[in-house]
Short mmCIF file of C-alpha atoms and ligand atoms in Angstrom, two decimals:
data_model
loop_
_atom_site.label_atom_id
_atom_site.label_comp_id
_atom_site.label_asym_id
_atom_site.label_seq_id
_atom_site.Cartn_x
_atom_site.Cartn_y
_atom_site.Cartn_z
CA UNK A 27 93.04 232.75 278.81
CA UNK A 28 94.19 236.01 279.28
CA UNK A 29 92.62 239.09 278.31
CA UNK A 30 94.71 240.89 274.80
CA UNK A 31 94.19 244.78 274.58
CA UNK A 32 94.51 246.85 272.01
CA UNK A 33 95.65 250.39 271.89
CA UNK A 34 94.27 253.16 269.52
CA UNK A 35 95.77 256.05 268.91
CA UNK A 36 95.32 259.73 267.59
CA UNK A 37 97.11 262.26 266.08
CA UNK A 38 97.15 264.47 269.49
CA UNK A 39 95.91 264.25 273.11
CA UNK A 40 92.88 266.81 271.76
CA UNK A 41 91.74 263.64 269.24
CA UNK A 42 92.40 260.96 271.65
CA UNK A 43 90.52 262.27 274.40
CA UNK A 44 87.03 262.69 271.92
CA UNK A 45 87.49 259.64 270.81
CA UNK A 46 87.90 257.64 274.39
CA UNK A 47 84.38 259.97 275.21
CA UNK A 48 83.16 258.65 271.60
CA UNK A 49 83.74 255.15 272.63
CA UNK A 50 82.60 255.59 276.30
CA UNK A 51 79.21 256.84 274.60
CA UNK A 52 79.18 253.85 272.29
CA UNK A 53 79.49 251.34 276.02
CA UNK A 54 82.97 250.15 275.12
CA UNK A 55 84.82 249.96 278.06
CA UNK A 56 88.09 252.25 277.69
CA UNK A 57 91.30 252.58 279.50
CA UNK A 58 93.66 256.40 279.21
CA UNK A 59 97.13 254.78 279.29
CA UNK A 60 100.74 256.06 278.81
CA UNK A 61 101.39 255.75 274.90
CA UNK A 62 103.44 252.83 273.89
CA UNK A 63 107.25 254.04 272.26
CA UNK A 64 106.38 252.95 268.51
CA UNK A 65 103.14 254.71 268.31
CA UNK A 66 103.82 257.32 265.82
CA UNK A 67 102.85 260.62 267.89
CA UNK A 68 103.63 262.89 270.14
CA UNK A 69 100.76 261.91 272.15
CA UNK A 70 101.45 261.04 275.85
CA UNK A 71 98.17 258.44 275.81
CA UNK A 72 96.51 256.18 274.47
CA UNK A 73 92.75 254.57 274.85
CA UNK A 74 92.87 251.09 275.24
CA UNK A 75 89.95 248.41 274.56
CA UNK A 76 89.62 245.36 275.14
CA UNK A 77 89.94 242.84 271.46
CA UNK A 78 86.48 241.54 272.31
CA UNK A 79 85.48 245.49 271.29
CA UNK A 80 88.20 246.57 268.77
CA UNK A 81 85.77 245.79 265.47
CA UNK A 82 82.87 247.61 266.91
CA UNK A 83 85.36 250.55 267.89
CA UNK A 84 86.77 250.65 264.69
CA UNK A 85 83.30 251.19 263.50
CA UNK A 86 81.86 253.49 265.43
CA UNK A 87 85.30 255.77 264.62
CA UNK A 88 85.17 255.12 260.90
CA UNK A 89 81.70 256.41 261.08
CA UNK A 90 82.58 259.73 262.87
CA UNK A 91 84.41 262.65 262.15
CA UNK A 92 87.55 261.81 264.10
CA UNK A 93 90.95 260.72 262.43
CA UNK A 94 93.09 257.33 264.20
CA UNK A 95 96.78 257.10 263.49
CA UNK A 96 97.17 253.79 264.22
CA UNK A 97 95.73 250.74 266.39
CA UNK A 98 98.39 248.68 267.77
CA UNK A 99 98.37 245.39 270.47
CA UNK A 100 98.97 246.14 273.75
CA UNK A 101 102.05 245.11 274.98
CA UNK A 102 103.49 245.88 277.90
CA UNK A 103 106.77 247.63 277.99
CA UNK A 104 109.11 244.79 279.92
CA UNK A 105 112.53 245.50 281.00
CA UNK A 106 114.24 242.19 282.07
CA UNK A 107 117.38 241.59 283.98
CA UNK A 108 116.26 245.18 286.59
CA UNK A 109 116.23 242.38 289.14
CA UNK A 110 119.10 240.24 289.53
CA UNK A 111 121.12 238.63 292.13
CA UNK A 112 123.44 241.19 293.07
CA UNK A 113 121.08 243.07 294.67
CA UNK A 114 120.76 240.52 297.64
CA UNK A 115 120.20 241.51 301.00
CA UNK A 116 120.78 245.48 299.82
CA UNK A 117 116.72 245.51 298.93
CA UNK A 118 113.56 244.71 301.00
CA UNK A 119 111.31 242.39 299.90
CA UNK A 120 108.46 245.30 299.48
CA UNK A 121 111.31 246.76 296.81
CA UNK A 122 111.55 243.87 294.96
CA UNK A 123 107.34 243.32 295.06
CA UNK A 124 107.46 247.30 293.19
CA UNK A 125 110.10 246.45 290.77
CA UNK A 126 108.41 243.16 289.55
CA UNK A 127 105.68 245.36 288.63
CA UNK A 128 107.99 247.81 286.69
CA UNK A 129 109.42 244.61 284.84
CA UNK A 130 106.18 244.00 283.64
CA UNK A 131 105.05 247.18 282.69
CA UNK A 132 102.40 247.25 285.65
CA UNK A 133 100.91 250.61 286.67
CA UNK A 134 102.56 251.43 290.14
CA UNK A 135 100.45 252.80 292.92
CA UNK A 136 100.61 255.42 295.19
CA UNK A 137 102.01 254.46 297.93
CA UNK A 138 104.68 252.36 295.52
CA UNK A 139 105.57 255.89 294.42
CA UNK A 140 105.58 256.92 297.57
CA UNK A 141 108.17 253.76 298.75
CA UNK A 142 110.47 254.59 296.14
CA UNK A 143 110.99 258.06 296.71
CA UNK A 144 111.65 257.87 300.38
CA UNK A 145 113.53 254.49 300.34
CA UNK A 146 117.20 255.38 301.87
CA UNK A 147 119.06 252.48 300.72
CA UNK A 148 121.66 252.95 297.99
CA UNK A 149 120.89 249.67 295.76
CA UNK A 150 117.23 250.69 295.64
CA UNK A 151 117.85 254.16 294.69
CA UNK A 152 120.53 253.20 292.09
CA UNK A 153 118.32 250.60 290.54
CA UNK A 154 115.31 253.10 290.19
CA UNK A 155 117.43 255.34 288.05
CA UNK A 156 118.58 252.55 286.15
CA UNK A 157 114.99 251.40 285.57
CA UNK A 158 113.77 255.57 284.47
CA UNK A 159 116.92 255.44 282.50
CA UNK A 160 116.17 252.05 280.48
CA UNK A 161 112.26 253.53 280.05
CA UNK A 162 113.22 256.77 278.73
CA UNK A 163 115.87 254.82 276.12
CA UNK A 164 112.65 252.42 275.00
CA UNK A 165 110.50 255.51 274.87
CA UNK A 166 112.20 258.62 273.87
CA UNK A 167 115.56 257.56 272.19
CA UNK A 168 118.82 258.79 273.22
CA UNK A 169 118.68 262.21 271.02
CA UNK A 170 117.91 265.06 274.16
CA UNK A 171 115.89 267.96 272.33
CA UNK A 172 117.14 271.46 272.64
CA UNK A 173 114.74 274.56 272.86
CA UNK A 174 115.61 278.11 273.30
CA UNK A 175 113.43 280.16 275.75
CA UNK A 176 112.86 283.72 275.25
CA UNK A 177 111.59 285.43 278.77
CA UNK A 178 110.31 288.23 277.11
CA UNK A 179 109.03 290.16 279.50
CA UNK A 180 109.37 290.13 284.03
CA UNK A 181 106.33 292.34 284.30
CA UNK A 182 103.50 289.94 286.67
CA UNK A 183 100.69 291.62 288.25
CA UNK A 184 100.65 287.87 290.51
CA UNK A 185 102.01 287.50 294.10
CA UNK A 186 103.10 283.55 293.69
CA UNK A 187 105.23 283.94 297.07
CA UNK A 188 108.16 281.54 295.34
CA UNK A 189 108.79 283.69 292.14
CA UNK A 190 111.04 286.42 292.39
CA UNK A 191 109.26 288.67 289.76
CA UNK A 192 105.90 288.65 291.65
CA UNK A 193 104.22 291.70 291.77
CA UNK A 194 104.91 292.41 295.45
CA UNK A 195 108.62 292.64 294.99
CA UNK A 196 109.84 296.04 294.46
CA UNK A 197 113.69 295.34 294.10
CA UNK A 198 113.13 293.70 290.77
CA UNK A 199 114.24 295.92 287.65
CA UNK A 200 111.44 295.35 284.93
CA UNK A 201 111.33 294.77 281.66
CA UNK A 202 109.52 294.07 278.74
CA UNK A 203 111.24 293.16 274.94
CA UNK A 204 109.91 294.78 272.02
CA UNK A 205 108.32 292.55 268.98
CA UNK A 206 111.62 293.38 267.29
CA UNK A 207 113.74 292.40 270.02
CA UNK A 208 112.10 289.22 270.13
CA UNK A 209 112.22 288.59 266.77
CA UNK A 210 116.07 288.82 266.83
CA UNK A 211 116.58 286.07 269.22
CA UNK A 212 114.08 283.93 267.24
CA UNK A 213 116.31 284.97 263.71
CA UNK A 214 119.70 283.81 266.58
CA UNK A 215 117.70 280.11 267.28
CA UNK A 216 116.51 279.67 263.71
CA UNK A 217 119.75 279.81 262.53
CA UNK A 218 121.58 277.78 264.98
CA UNK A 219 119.23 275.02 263.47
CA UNK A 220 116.29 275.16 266.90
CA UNK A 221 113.27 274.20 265.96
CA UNK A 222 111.30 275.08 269.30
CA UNK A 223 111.07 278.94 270.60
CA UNK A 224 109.67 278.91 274.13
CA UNK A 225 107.79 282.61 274.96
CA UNK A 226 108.13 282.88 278.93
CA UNK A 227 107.05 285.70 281.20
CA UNK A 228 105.42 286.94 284.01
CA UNK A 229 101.27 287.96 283.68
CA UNK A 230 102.03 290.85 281.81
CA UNK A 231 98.65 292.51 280.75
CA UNK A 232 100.59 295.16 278.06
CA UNK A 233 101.79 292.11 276.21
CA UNK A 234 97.88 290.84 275.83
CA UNK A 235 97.19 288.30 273.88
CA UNK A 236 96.31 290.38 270.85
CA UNK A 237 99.95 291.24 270.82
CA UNK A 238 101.01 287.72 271.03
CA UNK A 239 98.77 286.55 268.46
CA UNK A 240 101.03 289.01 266.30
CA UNK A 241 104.32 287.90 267.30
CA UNK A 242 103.34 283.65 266.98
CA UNK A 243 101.94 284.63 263.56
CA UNK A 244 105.06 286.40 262.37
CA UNK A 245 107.83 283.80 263.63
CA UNK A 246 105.83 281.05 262.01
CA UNK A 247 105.42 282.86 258.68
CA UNK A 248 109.30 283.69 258.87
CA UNK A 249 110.48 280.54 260.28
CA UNK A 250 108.12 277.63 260.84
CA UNK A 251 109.32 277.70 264.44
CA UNK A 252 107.45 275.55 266.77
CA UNK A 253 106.30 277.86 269.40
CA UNK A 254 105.87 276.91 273.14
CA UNK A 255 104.13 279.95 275.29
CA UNK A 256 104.40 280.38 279.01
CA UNK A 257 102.79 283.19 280.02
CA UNK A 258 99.85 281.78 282.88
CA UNK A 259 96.54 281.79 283.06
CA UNK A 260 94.14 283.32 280.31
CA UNK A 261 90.46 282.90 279.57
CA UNK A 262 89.42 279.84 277.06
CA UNK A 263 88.75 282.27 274.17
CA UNK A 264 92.46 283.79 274.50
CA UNK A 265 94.33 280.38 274.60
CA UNK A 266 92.12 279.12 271.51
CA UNK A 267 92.84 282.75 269.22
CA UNK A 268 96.51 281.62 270.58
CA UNK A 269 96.57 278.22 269.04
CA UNK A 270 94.27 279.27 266.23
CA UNK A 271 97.75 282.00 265.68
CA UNK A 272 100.07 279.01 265.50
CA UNK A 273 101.05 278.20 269.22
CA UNK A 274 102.16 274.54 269.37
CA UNK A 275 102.65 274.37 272.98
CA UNK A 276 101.67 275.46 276.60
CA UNK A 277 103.59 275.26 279.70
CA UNK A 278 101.50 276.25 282.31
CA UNK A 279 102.60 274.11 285.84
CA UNK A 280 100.67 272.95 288.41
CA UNK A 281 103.40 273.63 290.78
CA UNK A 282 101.61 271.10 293.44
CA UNK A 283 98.89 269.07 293.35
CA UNK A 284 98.11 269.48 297.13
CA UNK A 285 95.34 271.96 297.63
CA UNK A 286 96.46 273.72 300.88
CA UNK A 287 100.05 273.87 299.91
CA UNK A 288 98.67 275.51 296.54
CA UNK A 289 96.61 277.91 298.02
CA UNK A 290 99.52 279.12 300.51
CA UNK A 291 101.53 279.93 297.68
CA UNK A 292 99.04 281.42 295.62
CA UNK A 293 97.31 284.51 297.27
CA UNK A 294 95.71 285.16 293.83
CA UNK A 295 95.03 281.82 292.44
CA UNK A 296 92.28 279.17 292.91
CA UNK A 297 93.45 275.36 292.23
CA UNK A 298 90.64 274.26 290.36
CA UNK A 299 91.03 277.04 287.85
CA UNK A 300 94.68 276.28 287.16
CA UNK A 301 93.43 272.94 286.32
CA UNK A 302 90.47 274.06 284.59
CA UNK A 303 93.17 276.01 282.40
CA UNK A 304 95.29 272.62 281.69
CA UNK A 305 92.14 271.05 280.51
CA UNK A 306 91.42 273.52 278.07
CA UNK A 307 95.24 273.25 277.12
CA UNK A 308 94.36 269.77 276.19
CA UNK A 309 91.12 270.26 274.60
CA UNK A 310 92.30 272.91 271.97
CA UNK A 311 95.03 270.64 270.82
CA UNK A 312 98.30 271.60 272.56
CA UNK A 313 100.72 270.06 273.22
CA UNK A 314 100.51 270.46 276.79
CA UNK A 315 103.01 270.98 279.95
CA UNK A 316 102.66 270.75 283.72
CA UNK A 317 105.27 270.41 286.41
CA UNK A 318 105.97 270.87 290.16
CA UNK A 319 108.15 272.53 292.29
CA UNK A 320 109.88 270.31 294.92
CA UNK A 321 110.65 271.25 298.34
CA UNK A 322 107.54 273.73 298.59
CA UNK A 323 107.16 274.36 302.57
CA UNK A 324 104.68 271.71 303.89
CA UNK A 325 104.93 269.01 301.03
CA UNK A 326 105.76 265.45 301.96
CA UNK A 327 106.63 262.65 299.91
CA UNK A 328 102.80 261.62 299.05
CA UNK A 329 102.13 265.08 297.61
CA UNK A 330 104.83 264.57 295.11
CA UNK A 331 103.35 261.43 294.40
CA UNK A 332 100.33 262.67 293.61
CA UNK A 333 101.69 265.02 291.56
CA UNK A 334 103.05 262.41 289.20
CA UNK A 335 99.90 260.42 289.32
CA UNK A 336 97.97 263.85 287.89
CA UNK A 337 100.21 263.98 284.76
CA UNK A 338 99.55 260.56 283.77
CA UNK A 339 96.02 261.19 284.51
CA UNK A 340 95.87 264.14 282.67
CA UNK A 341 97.44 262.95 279.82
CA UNK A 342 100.20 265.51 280.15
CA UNK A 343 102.99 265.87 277.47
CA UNK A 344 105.92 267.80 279.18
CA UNK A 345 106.96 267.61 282.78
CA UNK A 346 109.06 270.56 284.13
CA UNK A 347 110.55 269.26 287.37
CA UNK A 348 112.64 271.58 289.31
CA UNK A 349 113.92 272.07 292.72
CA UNK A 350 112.38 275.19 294.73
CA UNK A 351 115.19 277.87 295.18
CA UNK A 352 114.63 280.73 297.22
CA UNK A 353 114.48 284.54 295.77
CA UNK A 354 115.36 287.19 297.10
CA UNK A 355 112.41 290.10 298.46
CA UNK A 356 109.89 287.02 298.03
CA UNK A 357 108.33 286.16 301.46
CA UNK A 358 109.92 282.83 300.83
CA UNK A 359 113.34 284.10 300.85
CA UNK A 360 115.37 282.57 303.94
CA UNK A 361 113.54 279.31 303.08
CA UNK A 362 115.93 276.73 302.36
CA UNK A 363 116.45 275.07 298.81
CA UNK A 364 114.92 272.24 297.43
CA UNK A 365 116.32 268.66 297.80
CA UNK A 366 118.39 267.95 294.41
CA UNK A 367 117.83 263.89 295.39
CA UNK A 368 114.47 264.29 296.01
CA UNK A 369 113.90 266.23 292.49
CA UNK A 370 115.94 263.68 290.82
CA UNK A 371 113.75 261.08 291.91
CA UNK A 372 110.92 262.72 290.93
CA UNK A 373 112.33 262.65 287.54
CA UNK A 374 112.93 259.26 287.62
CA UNK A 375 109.63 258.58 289.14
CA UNK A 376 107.61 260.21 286.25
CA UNK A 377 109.44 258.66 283.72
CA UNK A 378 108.71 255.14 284.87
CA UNK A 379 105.04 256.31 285.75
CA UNK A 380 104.30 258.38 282.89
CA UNK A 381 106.41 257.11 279.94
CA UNK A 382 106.10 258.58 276.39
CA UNK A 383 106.91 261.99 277.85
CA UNK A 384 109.51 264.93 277.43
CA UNK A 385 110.94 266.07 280.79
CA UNK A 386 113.41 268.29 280.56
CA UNK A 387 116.63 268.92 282.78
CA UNK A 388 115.41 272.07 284.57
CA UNK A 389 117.32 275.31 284.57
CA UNK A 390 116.84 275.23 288.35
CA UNK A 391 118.32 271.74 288.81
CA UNK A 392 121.75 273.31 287.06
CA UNK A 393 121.22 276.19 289.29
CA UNK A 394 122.02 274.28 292.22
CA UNK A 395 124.85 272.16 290.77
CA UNK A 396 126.08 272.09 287.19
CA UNK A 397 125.84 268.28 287.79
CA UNK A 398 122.71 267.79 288.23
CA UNK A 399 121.70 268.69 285.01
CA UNK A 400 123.91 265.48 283.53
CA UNK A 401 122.25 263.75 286.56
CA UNK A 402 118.47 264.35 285.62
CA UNK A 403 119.81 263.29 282.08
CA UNK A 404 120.45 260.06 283.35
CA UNK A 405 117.41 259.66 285.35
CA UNK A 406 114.61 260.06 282.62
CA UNK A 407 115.08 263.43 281.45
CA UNK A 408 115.42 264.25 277.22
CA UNK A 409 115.36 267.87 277.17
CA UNK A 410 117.40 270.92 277.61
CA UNK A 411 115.80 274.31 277.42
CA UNK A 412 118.40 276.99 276.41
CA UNK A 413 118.19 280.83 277.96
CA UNK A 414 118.34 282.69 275.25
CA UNK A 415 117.14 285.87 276.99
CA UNK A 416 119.46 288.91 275.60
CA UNK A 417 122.23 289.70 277.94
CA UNK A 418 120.93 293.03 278.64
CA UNK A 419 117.18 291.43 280.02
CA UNK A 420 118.84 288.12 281.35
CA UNK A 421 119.84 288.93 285.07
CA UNK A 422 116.62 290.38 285.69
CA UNK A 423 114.63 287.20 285.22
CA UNK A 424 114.96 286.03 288.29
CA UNK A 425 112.51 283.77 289.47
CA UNK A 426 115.08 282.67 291.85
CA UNK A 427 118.48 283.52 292.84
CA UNK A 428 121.77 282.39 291.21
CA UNK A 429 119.71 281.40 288.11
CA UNK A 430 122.40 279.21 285.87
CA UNK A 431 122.85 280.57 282.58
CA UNK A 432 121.87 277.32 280.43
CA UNK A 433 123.22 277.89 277.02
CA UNK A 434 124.91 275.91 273.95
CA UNK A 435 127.98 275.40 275.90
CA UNK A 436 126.47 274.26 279.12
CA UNK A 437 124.03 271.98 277.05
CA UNK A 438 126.88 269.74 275.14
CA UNK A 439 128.78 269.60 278.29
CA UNK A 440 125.59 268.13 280.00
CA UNK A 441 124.64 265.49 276.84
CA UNK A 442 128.12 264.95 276.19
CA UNK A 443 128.59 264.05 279.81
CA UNK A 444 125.69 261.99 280.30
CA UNK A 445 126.88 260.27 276.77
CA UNK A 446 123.81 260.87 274.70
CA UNK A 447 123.25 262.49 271.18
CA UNK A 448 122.95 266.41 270.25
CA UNK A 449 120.13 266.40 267.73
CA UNK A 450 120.69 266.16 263.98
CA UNK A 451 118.82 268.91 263.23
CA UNK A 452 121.32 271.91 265.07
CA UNK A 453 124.06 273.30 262.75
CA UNK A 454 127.65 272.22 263.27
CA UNK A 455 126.88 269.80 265.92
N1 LIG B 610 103.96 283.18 284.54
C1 LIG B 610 104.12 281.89 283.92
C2 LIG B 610 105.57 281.45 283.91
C3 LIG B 610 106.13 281.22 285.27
S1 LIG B 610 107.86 281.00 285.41
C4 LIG B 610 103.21 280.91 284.60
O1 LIG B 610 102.58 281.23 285.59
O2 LIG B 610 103.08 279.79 284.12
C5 LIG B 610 108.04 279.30 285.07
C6 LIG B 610 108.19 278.38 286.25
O3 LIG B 610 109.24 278.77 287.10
C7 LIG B 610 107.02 278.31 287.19
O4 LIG B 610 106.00 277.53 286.67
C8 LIG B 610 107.65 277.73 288.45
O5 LIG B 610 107.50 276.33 288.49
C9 LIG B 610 109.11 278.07 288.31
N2 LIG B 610 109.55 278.90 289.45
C10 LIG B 610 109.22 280.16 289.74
N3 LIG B 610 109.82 280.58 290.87
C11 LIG B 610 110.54 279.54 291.32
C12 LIG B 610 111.40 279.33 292.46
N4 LIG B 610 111.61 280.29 293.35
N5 LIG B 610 112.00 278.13 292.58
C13 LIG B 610 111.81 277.17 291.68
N6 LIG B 610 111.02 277.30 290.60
C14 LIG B 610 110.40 278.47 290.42
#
C-alpha cells in the first residue's frame, strides 16, 4: 500500500522551522515542502511526516511550547487535462516525462528545470505557462495584491556593479526623505485603502536602524500598515530590534545563487553572509523575500535553476524576479539587457516549483515592455508593487535606466489586462 503523509503546519516559517528541528530531535523523519493552497497561512512550507508518526508528533508538539495551525493529509496538488492530444508531435517525449510529474504534483529536478527553461519549442513553452498559471489559480487565487514602495533614500555606501546608486557612481543626484516626508506617502497609501508600505533604499548608514525603528513604530501606531523593509544587510541584533518595532517583512535578494557570478558583482559582499542574513530573516519571524536578477554576465540556464531550487529550500515567501537592465556610470553599463522570455520563465518556473508563494510582476519587467508586466501576470505572478516615491525623489532612484513608473494606473491596466481581480480592500476599485 502506499505510503499517506500528513502535513503540519504553523503560524509562520519562524514556527515551522522549530518545530521540523523539534521533530527531527524527537527521530521522526520530516520532509520541508511547499505549503498546500488551503492551509490557512502565509507560510511558504510545510513539515511533512509520515501517518505511521503523526500521533507521536502531535505529542511531542502538544508537550512543547510551540503553537500548530492545522495538520492536514497530504495531497498532492494534481492538475489534469495539462497533457492532452493536441500537443502531438509539437513535444519530446523527455517534455511529456516532466509534465507527468507536474500533473501529479511531483517535485521536479534540476535538470527538469533546467529542460524547461531552455526548451525552444512553442507548445512546450505555452504549456509551461499554462501549467504556472493553473498553480498560481489553485494556490494564490485570482486577487493580485498591490503594495506601495517608498525608496526613501539613494544614499549606498555598496559598489553592487548592476545598481545604479552604488557608491562608486558619481553622476547620481542623492537623496534622502525626511520622517515627515515619508510619513506623507504612507498617510497617500493608507488612504487609497494599501495595506502593505514597502521601505526601499540603498545602505544608507544616516538612516540607521535606530531611525527606522522610529519610523515602523509610528506608521503602525497611525495606520496598522504592514511594513516590508528593503534596506540590505544588517547585523542579527538590528533586524530583530526591527521586527521587535513592527516590521512584517524583509526583502533582501540573493540576486544569484552562483558563487563566482555573486562575487563578481559584489566587490563588498561575501555569499555566505547574504545567506546567513536570509536565515536570520526566517528565524525572527519575517515574512521573508529573495529574488534574482536574470541575465547577470556569466549565468547559464542551471544557475537560474538553482536559484529556484534555493527558495523552495529556504522556505522563502516572496520571489522578486526581474530582468537585469543596464545603468548608466555602473561598470555594467554597455552590457546588454536581460532576456524578458527567459525572466518570464523563471516566473513560471518558481511558481510550479515553489507554490504557495507571492511573486510579484517586477518594476523592471514593465521597464522593458509595458507588456510584460500583464505577461508575468499570466505566468505565476500575484503581485504588483506600486512606486510611490514623491515626484521630486522619483527619477533619481535609478537602479537602472528607463525605470517604468508603476503606479495605480499602470497596475489596473496590467490586472485588467491579464483579466484578474483588483483587491477588495483598495477604495473605489
Ligand atoms: N539595498 C537594498 C535594496 C536594493 S534595490 C538591498 O541590497 O537589498 C532592490 C533590487 O533591485 C535589488 O535587490 C536588485 O535585485 C534590483 N536591481 C538593482 N539594480 C538592478 C539592475 N541594474 N537591473 C535589474 N535589477 C536591479
Amino acid at each position: 500500500m502506499e505510503n499517506k503523509f500528513y502535513l503540519i503546519i504553523a503560524k509562520n516559517t519562524s514556527q515551522m522551522l522549530k518545530v521540523d528541528k523539534t521533530l527531527r530531535e524527537n527521530l521522526i523523519k520530516t520532509d520541508l515542502v511547499p505549503a498546500p493552497p488551503e492551509s490557512g497561512t502565509v507560510c511558504a512550507i510545510a513539515v511533512k511526516v509520515f501517518e505511521a508518526d503523526l500521533n507521536r508528533a502531535k505529542s511531542i508538539l502538544l508537550n512543547s511550547e510551540l503553537e500548530t495551525v492545522d495538520i492536514l493529509e497530504d495531497r498532492k496538488l494534481k492538475l489534469q487535462g495539462l497533457i492532452d492530444r493536441k500537443l502531438g508531435n509539437a513535444v519530446t517525449n523527455e517534455f511529456l516525462a516532466i509534465l507527468r510529474k507536474i500533473e501529479e504534483g511531483e517535485d521536479l529536478k534540476k535538470d527538469e528545470i533546467v529542460y524547461l527553461l531552455s526548451t525552444d519549442k512553442e507548445k512546450e513553452i505555452e504549456t509551461v505557462f499554462h501549467a504556472a498559471d493553473r498553480i498560481r489559480k489553485e494556490m494564490v487565487g485570482d486577487v493580485v495584491e498591490i503594495r506601495g514602495a517608498i525608496e526613501f533614500s539613494n544614499y549606498c555606501c555598496k559598489s553592487c556593479k548592476y545598481c545604479g546608486i552604488n557608491a562608486q557612481n558619481y553622476g547620481v543626484n542623492r537623496y534622502r526623505m525626511t520622517e515627515e516626508e515619508i510619513m506623507e506617502v504612507v498617510f497617500d497609501l493608507y488612504e487609497t485603502g494599501i495595506k502593505t508600505v514597502i521601505l526601499q533604499s540603498g545602505e544608507d548608514g544616516t538612516w540607521d536602524t535606530e531611525r527606522l525603528i522610529e519610523l515602523i513604530k509610528r506608521i503602525k501606531k497611525a495606520t496598522g500598515m504592514r511594513v516590508t523593509l528593503s534596506v540590505g544587510e544588517r547585523t542579527k541584533e538590528e533586524y530583530m530590534a526591527l521586527r521587535e518595532a513592527g516590521a512584517n517583512n524583509f526583502l533582501l535578494k540573493i540576486e544569484t545563487t552562483n558563487r563566482e557570478i555573486f562575487k563578481n558583482i559584489h566587490p563588498d559582499d561575501d555569499y555566505d553572509h547574504r545567506i546567513q542574513c536570509s536565515k536570520w530573516l526566517k528565524e525572527l519571524g519575517y515574512i521573508n523575500g529573495s529574488g534574482n536578477i536574470i541575465g547577470l554576465p556569466g549565468q547559464t540556464a542551471e544557475d537560474i535553476a538553482e536559484d529556484i531550487l534555493f527558495f523552495k529550500d529556504m522556505g522563502i515567501n516572496m520571489i522578486g524576479i526581474g530582468p537585469f537592465i543596464p545603468a548608466e556610470g555602473t561598470p555594467f553599463e554597455h552590457l546588454p539587457h536581460g532576456d524578458i522570455e527567459m525572466t518570464l520563465r523563471t516566473v513560471a518556473l518558481t511558481r510550479i516549483v515553489c507554490k504557495k508563494v507571492y511573486i510579484p510582476s517586477t518594476t523592471a519587467l514593465a521597464s522593458l515592455d509595458k507588456d510584460a508586466q500583464v505577461r508575468a501576470l499570466l505566468s505565476g505572478a500575484n503581485t504588483i508593487m506600486l512606486i510611490s516615491t514623491p515626484s521630486r525623489y522619483r527619477s533619481n532612484y535609478r537602479i537602472y535606466d528607463h525605470k517604468n513608473m508603476v503606479d495605480m494606473d499602470a497596475a489596473v491596466y496590467a490586472v485588467k489586462k491579464a483579466g484578474r481581480e483588483m483587491p477588495v480592500y483598495l477604495k473605489d476599485r
